Structures are given as C-alpha cells and as structure tokens.
PDB file of C-alpha atoms and ligand atoms in Angstrom:
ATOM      1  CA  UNK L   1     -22.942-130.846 135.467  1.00  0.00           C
ATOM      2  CA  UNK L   2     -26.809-132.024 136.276  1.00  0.00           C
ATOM      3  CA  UNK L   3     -27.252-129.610 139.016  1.00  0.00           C
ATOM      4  CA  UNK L   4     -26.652-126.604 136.978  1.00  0.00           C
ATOM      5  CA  UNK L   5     -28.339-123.565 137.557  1.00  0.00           C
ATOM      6  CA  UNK L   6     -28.874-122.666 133.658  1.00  0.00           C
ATOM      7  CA  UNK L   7     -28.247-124.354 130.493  1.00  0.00           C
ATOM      8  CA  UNK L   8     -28.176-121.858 127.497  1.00  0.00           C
ATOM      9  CA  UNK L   9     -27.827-124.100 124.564  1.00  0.00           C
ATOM     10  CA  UNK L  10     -27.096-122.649 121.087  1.00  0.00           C
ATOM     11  CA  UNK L  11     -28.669-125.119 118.292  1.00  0.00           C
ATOM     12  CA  UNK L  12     -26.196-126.114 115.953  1.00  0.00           C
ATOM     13  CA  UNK L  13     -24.856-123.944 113.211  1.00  0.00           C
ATOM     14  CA  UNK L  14     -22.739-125.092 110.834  1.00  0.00           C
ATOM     15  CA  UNK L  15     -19.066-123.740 110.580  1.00  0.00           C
ATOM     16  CA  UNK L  16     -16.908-122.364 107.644  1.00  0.00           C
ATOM     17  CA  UNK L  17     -13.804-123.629 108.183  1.00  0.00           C
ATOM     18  CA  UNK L  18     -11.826-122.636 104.670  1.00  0.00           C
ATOM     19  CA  UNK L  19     -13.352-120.118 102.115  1.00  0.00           C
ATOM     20  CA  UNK L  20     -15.965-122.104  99.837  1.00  0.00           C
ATOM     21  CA  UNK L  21     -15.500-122.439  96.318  1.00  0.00           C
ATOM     22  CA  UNK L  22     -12.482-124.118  96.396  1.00  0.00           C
ATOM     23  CA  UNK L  23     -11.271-126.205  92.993  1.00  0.00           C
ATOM     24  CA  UNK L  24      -9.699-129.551  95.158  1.00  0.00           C
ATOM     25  CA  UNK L  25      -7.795-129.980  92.271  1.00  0.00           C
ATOM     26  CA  UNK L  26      -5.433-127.470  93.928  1.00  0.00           C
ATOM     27  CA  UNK L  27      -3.315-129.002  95.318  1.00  0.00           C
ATOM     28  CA  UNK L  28      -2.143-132.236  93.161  1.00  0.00           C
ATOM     29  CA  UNK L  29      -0.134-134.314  96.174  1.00  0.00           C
ATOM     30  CA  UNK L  30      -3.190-133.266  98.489  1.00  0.00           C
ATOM     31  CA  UNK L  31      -6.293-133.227  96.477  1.00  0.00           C
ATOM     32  CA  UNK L  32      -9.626-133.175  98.227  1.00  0.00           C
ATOM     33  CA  UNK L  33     -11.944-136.226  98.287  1.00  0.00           C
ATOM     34  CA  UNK L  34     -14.860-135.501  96.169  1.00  0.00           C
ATOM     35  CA  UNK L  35     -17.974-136.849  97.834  1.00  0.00           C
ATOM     36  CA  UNK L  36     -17.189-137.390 101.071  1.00  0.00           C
ATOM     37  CA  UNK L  37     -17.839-135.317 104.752  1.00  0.00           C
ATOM     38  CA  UNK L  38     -16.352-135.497 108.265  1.00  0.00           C
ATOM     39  CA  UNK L  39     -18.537-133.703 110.874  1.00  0.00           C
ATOM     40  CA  UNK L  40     -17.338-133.303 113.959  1.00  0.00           C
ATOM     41  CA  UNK L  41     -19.615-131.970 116.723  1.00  0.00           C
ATOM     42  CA  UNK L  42     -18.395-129.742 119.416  1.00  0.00           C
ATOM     43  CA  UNK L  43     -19.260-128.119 122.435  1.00  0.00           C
ATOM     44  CA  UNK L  44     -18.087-125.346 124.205  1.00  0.00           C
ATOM     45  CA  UNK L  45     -19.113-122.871 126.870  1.00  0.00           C
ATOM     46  CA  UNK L  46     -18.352-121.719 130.475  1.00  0.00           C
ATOM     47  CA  UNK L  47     -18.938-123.166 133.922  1.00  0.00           C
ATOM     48  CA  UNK L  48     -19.249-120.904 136.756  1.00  0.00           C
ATOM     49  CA  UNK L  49     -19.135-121.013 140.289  1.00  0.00           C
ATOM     50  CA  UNK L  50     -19.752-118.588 143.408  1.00  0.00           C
ATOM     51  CA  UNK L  51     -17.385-118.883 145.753  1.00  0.00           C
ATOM     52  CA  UNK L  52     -20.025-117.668 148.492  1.00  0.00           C
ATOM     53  CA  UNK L  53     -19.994-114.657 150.507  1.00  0.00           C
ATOM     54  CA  UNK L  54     -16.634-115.408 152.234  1.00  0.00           C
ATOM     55  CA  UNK L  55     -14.897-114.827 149.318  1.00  0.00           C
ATOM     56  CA  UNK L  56     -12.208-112.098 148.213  1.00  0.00           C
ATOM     57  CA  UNK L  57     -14.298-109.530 146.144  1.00  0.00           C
ATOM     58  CA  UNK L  58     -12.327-109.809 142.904  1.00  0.00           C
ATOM     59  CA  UNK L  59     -12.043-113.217 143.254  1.00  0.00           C
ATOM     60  CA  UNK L  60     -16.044-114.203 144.073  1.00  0.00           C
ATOM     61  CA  UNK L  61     -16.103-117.092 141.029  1.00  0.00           C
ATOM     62  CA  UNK L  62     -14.359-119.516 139.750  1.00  0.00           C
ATOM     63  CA  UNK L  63     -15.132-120.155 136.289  1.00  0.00           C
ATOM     64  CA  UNK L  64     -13.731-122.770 133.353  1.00  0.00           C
ATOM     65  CA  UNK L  65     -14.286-122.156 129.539  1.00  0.00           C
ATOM     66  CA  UNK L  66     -13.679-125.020 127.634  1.00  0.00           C
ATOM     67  CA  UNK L  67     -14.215-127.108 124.260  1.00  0.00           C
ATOM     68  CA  UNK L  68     -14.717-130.827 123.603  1.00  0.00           C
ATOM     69  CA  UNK L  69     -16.600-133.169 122.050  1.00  0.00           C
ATOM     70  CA  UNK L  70     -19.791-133.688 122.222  1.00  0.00           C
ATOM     71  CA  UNK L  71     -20.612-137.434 123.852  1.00  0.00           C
ATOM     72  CA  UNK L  72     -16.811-136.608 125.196  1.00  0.00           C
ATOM     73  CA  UNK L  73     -15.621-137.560 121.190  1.00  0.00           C
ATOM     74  CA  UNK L  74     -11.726-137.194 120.942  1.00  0.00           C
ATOM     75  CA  UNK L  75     -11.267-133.982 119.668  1.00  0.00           C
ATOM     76  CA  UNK L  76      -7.245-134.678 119.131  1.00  0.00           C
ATOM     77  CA  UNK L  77      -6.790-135.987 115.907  1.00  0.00           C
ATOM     78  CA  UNK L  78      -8.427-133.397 114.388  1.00  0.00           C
ATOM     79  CA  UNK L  79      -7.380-130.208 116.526  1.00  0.00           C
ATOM     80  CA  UNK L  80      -3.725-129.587 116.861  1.00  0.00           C
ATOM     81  CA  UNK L  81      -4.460-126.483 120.014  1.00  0.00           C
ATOM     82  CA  UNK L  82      -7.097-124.454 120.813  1.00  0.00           C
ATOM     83  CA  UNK L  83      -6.410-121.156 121.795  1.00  0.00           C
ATOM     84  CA  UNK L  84      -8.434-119.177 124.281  1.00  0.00           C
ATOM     85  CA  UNK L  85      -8.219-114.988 124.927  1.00  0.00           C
ATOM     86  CA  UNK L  86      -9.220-114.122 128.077  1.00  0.00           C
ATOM     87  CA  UNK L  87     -10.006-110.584 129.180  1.00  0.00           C
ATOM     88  CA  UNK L  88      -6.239-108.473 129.691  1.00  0.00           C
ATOM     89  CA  UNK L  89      -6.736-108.172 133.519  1.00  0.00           C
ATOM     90  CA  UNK L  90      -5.890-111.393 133.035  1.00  0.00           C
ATOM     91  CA  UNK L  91      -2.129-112.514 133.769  1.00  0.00           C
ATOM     92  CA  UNK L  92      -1.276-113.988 130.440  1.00  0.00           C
ATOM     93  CA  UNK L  93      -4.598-113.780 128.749  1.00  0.00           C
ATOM     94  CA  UNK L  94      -3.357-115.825 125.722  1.00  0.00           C
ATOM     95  CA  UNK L  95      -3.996-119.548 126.694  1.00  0.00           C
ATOM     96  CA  UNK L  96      -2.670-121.750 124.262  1.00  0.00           C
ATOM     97  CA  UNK L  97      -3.775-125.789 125.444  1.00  0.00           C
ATOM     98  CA  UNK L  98      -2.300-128.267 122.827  1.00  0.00           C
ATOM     99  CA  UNK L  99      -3.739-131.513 124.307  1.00  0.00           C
ATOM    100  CA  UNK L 100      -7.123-132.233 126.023  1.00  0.00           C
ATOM    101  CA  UNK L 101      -9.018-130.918 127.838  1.00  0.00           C
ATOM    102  CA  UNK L 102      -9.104-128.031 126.109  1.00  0.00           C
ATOM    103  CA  UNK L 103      -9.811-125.398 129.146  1.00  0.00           C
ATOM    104  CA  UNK L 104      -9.074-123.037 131.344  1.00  0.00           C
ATOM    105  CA  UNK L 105      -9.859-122.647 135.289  1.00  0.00           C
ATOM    106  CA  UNK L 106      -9.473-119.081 136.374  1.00  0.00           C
ATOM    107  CA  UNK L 107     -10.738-117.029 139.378  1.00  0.00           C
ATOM    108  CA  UNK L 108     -12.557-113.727 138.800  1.00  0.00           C
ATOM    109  CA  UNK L 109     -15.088-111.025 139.281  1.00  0.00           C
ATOM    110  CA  UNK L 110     -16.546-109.752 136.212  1.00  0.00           C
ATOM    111  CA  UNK L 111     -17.820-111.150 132.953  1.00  0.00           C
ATOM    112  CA  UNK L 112     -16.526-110.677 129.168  1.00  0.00           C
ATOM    113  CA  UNK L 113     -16.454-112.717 125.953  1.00  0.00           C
ATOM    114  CA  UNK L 114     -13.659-115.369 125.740  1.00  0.00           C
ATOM    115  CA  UNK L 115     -12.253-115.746 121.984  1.00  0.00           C
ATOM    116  CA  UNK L 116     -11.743-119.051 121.073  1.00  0.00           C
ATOM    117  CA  UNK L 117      -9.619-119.974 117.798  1.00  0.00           C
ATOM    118  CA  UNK L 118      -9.225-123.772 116.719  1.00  0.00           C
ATOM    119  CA  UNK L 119      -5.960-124.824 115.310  1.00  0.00           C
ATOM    120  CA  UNK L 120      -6.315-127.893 113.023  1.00  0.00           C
ATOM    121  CA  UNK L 121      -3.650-130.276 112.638  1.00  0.00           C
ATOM    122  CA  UNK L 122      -1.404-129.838 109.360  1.00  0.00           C
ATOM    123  CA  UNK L 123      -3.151-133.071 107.657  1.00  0.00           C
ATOM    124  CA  UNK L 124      -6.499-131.301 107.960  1.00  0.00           C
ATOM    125  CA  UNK L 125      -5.582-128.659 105.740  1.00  0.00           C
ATOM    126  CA  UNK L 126      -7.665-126.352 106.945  1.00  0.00           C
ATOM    127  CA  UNK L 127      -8.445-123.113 107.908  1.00  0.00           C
ATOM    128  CA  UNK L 128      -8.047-121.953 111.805  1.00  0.00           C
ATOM    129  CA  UNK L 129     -12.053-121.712 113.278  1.00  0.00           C
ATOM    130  CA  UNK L 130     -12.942-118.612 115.368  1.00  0.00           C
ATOM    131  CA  UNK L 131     -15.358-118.973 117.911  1.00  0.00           C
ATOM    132  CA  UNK L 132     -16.789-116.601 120.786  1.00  0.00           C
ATOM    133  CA  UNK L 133     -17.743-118.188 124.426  1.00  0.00           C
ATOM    134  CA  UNK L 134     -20.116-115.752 126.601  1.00  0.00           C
ATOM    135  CA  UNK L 135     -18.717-115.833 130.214  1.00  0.00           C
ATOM    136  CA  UNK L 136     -21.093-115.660 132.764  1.00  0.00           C
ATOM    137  CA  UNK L 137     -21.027-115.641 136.213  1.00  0.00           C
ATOM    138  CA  UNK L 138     -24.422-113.755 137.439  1.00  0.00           C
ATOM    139  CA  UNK L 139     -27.558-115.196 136.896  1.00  0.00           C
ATOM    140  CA  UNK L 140     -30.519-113.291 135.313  1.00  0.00           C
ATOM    141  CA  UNK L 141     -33.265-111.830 136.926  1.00  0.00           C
ATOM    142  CA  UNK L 142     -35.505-114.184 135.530  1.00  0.00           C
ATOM    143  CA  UNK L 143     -33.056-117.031 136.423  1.00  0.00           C
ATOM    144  CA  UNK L 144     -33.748-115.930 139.883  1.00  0.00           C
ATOM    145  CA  UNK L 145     -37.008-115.827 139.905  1.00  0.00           C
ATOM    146  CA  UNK L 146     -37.104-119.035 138.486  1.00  0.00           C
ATOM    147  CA  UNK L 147     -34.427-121.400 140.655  1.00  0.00           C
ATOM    148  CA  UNK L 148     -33.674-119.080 143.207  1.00  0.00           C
ATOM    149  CA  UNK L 149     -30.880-117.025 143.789  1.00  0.00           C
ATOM    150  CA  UNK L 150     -27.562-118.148 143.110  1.00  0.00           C
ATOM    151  CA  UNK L 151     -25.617-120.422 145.678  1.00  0.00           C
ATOM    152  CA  UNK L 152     -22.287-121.872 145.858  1.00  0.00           C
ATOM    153  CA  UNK L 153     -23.521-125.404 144.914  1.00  0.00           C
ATOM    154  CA  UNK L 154     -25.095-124.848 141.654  1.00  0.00           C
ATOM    155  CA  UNK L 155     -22.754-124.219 138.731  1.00  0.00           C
ATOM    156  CA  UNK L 156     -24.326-121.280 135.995  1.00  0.00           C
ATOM    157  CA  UNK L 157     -23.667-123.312 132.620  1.00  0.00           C
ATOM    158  CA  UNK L 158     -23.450-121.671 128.811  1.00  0.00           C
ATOM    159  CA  UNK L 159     -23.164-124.129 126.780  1.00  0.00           C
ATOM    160  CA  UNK L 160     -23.023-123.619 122.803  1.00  0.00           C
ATOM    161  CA  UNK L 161     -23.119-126.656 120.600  1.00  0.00           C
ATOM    162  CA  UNK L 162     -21.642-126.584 116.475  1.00  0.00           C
ATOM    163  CA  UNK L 163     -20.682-128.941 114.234  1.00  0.00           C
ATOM    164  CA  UNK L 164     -17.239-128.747 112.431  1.00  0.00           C
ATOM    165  CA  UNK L 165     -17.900-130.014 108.719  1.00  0.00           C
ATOM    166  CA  UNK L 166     -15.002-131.040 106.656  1.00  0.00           C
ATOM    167  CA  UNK L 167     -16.897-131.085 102.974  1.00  0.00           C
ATOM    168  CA  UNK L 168     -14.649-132.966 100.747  1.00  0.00           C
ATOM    169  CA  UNK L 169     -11.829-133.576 103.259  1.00  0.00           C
ATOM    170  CA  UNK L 170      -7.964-133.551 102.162  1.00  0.00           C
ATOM    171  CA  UNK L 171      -6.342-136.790 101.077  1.00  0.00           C
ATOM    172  CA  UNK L 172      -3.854-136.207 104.379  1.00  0.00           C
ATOM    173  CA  UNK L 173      -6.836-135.837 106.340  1.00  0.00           C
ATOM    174  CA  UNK L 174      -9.147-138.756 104.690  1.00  0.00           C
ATOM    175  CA  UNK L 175      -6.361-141.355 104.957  1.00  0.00           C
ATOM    176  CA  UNK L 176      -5.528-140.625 108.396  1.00  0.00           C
ATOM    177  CA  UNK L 177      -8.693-139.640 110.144  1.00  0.00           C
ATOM    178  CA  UNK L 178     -12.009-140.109 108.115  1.00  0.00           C
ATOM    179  CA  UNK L 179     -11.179-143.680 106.530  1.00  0.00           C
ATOM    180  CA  UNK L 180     -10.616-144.914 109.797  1.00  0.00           C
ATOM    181  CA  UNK L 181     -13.536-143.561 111.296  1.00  0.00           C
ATOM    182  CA  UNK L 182     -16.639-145.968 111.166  1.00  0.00           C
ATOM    183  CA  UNK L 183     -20.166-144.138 109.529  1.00  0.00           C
ATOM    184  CA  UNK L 184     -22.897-144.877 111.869  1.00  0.00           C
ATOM    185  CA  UNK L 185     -25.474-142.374 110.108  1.00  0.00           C
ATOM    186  CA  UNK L 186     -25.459-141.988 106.811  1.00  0.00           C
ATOM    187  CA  UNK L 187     -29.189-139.902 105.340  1.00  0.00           C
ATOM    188  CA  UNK L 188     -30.092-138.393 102.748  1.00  0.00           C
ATOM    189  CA  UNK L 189     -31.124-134.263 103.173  1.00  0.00           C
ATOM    190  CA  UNK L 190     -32.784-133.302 100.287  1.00  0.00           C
ATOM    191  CA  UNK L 191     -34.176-130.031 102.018  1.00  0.00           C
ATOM    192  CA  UNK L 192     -31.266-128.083 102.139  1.00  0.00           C
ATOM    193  CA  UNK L 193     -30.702-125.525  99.223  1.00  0.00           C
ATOM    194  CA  UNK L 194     -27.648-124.678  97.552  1.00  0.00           C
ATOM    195  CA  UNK L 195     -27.391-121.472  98.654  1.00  0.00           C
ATOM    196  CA  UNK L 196     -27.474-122.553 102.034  1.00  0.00           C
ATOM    197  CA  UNK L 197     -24.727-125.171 100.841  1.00  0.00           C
ATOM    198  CA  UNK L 198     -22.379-122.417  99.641  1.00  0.00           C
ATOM    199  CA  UNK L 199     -22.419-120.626 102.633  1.00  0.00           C
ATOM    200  CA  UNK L 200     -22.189-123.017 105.462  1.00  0.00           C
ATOM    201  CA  UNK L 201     -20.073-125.881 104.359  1.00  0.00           C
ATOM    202  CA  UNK L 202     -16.382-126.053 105.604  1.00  0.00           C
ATOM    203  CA  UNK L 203     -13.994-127.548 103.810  1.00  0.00           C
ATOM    204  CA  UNK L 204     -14.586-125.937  99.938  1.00  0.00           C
ATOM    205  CA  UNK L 205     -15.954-127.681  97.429  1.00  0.00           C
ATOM    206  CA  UNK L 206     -18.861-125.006  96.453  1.00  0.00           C
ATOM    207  CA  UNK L 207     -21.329-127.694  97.568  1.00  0.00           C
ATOM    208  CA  UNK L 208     -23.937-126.611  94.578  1.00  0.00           C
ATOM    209  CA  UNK L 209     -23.814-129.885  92.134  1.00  0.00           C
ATOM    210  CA  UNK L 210     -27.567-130.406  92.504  1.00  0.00           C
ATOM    211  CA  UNK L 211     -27.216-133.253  94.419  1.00  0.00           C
ATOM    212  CA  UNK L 212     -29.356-134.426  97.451  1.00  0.00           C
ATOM    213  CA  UNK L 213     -27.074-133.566 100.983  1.00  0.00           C
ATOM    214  CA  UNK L 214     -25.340-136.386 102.293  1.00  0.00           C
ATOM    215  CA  UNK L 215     -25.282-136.144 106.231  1.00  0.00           C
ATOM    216  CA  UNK L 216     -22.901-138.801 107.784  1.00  0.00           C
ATOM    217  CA  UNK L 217     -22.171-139.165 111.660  1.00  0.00           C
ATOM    218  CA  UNK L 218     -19.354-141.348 112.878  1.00  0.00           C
ATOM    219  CA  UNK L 219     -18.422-143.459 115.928  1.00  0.00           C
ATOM    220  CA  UNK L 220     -15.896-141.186 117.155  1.00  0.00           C
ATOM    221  CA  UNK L 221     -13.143-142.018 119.717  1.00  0.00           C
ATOM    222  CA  UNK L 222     -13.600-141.127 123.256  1.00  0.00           C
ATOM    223  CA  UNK L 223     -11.424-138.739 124.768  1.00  0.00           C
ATOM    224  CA  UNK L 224      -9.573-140.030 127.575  1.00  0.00           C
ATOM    225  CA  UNK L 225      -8.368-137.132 129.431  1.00  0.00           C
ATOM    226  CA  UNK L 226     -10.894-136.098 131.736  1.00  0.00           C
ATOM    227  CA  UNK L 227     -12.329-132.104 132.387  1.00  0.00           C
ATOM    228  CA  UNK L 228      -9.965-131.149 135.549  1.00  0.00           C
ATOM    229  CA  UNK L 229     -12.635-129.002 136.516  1.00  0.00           C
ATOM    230  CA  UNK L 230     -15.281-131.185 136.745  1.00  0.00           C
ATOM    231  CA  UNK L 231     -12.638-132.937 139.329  1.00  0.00           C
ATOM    232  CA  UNK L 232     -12.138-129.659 141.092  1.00  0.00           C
ATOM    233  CA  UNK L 233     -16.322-129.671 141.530  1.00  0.00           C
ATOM    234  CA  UNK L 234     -16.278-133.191 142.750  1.00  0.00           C
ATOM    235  CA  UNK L 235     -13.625-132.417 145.400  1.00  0.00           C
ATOM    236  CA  UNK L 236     -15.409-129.256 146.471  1.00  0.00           C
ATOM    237  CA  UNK L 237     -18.820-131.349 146.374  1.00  0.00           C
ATOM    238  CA  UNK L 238     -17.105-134.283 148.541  1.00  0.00           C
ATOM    239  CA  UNK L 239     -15.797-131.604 150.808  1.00  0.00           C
ATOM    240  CA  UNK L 240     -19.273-129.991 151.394  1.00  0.00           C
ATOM    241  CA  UNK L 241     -20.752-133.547 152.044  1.00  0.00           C
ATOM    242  CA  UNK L 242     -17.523-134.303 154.607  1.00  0.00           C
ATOM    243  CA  UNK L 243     -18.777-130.933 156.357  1.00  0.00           C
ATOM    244  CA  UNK L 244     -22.756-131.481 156.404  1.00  0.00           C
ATOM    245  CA  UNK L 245     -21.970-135.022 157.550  1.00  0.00           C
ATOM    246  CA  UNK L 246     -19.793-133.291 160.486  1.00  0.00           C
ATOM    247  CA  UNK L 247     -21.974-130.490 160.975  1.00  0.00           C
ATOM    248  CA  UNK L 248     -25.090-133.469 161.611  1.00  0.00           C
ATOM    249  CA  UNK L 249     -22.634-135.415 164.134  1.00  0.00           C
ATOM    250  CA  UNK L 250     -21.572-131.834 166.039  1.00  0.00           C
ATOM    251  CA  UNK L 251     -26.033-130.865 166.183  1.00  0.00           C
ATOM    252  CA  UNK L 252     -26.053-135.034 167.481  1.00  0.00           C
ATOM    253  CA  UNK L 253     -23.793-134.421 169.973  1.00  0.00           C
ATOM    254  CA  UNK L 254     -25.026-131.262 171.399  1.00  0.00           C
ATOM    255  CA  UNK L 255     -28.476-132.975 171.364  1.00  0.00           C
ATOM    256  CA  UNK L 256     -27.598-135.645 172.852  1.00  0.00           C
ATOM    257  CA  UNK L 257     -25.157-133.815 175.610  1.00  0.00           C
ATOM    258  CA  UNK L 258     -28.449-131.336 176.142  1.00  0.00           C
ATOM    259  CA  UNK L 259     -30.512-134.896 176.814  1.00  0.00           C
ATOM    260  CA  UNK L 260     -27.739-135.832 179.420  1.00  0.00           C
ATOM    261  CA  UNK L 261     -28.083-133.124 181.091  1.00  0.00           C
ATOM    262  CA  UNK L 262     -32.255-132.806 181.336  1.00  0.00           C
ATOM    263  CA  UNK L 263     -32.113-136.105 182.222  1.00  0.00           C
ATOM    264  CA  UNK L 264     -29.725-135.524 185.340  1.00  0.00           C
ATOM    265  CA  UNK L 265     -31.493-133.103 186.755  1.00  0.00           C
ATOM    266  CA  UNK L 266     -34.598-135.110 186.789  1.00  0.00           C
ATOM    267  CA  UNK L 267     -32.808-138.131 188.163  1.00  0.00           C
ATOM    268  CA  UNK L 268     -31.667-135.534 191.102  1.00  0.00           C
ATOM    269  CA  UNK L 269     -35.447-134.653 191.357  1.00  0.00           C
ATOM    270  CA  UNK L 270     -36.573-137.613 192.188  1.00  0.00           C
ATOM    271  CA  UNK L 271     -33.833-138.786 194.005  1.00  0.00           C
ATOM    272  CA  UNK L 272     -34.746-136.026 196.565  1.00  0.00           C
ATOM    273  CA  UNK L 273     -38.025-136.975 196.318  1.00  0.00           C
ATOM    274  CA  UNK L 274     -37.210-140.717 197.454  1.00  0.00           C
ATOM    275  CA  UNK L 275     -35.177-139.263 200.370  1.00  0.00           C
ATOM    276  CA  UNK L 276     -38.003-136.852 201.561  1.00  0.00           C
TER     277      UNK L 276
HETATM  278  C1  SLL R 319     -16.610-106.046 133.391  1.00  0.00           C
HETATM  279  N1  SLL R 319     -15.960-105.749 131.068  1.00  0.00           N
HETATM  280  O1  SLL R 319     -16.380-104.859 133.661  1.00  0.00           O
HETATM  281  C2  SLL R 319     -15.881-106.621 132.159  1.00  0.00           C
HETATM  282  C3  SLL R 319     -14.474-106.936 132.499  1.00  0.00           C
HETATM  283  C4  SLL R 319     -12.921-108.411 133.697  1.00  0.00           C
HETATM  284  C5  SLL R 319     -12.833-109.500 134.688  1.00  0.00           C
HETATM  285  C6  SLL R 319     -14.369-108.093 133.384  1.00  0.00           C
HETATM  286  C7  SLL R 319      -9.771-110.343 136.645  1.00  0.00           C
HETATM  287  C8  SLL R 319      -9.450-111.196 137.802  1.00  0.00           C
HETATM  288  C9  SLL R 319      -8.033-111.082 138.257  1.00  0.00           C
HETATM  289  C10 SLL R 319     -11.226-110.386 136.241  1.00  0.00           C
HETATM  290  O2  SLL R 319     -12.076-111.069 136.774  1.00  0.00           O
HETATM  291  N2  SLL R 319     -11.510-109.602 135.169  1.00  0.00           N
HETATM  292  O3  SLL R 319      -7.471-110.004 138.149  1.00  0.00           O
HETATM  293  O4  SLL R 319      -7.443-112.078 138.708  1.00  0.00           O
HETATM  294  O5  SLL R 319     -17.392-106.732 134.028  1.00  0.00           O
END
C-alpha cells in the first residue's frame, strides 16, 4: 500500500465498548478483573482504485473496506464477525465476514459511508462497537494539485486507526485471551484525568479510583490470513509490468525492423554505386 495516493490517518481515539460505570461484581461466575487492561489496536479504512478510462461508468473503481490489526495483530480471538453496511444499491448490502480478513471488494461509482459494527466473541462479554469508514474514490482538489491527478496505479487510501480497550476485562475473557498474551509495554500515565477516564474507557469499571493510568501493550499474534485485495493489486501490478515489459519488446522490434530496413536501402545505394 506504499504507492498510495493519500493517507488520511485518524489519531487514535479511544472506544467505549460497554456503558461505564459498571459494578464487576455483576456477574458472580464472570466477574471482571479489577486492575487489569487489554488494548487492542485496530485499523480500518478503504482502498480505492480507478479502473481507468476504459471502464464501465458505474463500475469506474474498485474499492475494499476493511478492518485488522494494526502490525497485522490477530484480530480473531477477540472479534467473533464484523459486519459491514454498504450503500442499498448494493446487492446484499449487509456483509457479515466471520473470519479474517475482515473486508469487502466491491466495484462501484459513487462514494458513501460504510457502517461498520464489531461483534465480540461471547467470552469478551462485551458490548458490539460501531464504527463509520469514509469511502472514497475521488481525490481532492488539493490532492491533485499535489500528486497529480488520479491514475489507475495509485490506490486513494483512508485509513482510521483506534484502539479497542477492555478496562477490567471478564474472567472468560482474561483466562482465555489476556493471561496468555505477553505485556511488552507496561507505563505509567499520570496525565490523564478522570473525567476523561469515565468517558473513554471500554470495558466498565468507572475508571475514577484516583489512581495513576496504567497503559499496557501486548505482543499480539499475527494474523495469518492475508488481505485478498492486496493480492488482487499485486496481480493487477504484475499484469501491468507483464504489459510494459511487452509493450518495450513490441517499440524494440519495430526499432530494430525500422534499422533493417534503413540499412537495406543504403546497402542498395552503394551497391549501385560499386557497379557504376
Ligand atoms: C452518491 N450518495 O450519490 C452516493 C451514493 C452509491 C454508490 C453512492 C453501486 C454499484 C453497483 C454504487 O457504486 N453505489 O450498483 O454495482 O455518490
């Protein structure tokens, strides 16, 4: 994805991902972990390309919205689908995907906003997250201006990046994910303010207890299913090589075959001239 055209990256925003306040005494076979976090960072976005001026008119892009991890972390022991709702022009606009990657190749003419809702798996215990990916497929005037206008080589990227925080995770959900998962990061944040802790942290809890922030980062898995789009560009990439590479032989040729044929008339020239 190097050669993209833009890169819109939203800083990170933490995510709500069950009402705060919650007593994790309230559920007595599933109680939450006091003092612990699981933060899971994400990405997701949309990939765009022009399909050049040969194409059909409603079908001038193909595009891909996705979500995954971010360093390509395995995003399947936490998620159990994610569910994307594409614009109802759309055969089937409800795409559910319940195994990675988690996205959707489509062809299309116009732009809308993609909703994107994150199922969690039933140990998680927690609430579904709602998310909104901007689909683009025209570059900006000002993108124009600034790396030309758009071809069918460069990709137009949005890309939106948020972290998933599981404040005091469920025992289901400790045992079977965060335990196993080794801490590489583990700092202190005193800066943060409880208000801000109330609001933004997933996972209940009420955050406010006066204590500095703990932020942890793990070593997360890597996710071994591969984006089928970014297989799809590689073909189409290979293929445009195959037919520059053919495209330089065919010039060659004619080159050469234009050569040939200087060349024979001057070897008739001055074979009449040896004659005269
Ligand atoms: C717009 N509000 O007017 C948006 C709607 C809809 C895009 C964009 C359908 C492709 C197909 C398609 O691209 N819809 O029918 O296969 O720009």
């Amino acid at each position: 994805m190097g050669d993209a055209t833009t890169t819109t990256t939203t800083t990170a925003t933490t995510t709500a991902t069950t009402p705060t306040n919650i007593d994790y005494t309230d559920n007595e076979q599933n109680p939450r972990v006091p003092e612990e976090e699981y933060v899971l960072p994400i990405s997701y976005g949309s990939v765009a390309y022009w399909l050049g001026k040969k194409a059909d008119e409603y079908h001038s892009h193909e595009w891909t919205v996705y979500v995954r991890g971010q360093n390509n972390a395995d995003l399947s022991r936490v998620i159990e689908s994610v569910t994307f709702q594409l614009h109802p022009s759309f055969a089937e606009p409800k795409r559910v995907l319940t195994e990675p990657p988690y996205e959707v190749t489509e062809t299309g003419w116009g732009e809308f906003e993609i909703g994107i809702e994150i199922k969690f798996r039933p140990e998680v215990g927690e609430e579904k997250e709602k998310l909104m990916a901007n689909l683009k497929l025209f570059p900006d005037a000002d993108e124009v201006a600034k790396s030309g206008p758009q071809t069918t080589k460069k990709p137009l990227v949005v890309e939106n990046r948020e972290e998933l925080i599981f404040h005091k995770p469920r025992k289901s959900f400790w045992e079977k994910v965060v335990k196993k998962s080794k801490r590489v990061l583990e700092e202190e944040d005193g800066e943060e303010d409880d208000e801000t802790n109330n609001n933004n942290n997933a996972g209940g809890g009420g955050g406010s207890d006066g204590k500095k922030h703990k932020k942890v980062t793990f070593a997360y898995d890597e996710c071994e299913a591969k984006s089928k789009h970014e297989a799809l560009w590689k073909q189409r990439e290979a293929k445009m090589k195959d037919d520059e590479e053919l495209m330089k032989l065919w010039c060659a040729q004619k080159v050469t075959e234009e050569r040939c044929r200087v060349l024979k008339a001057q070897l008739m020239v001055l074979e009449g001239q040896l004659l005269d």
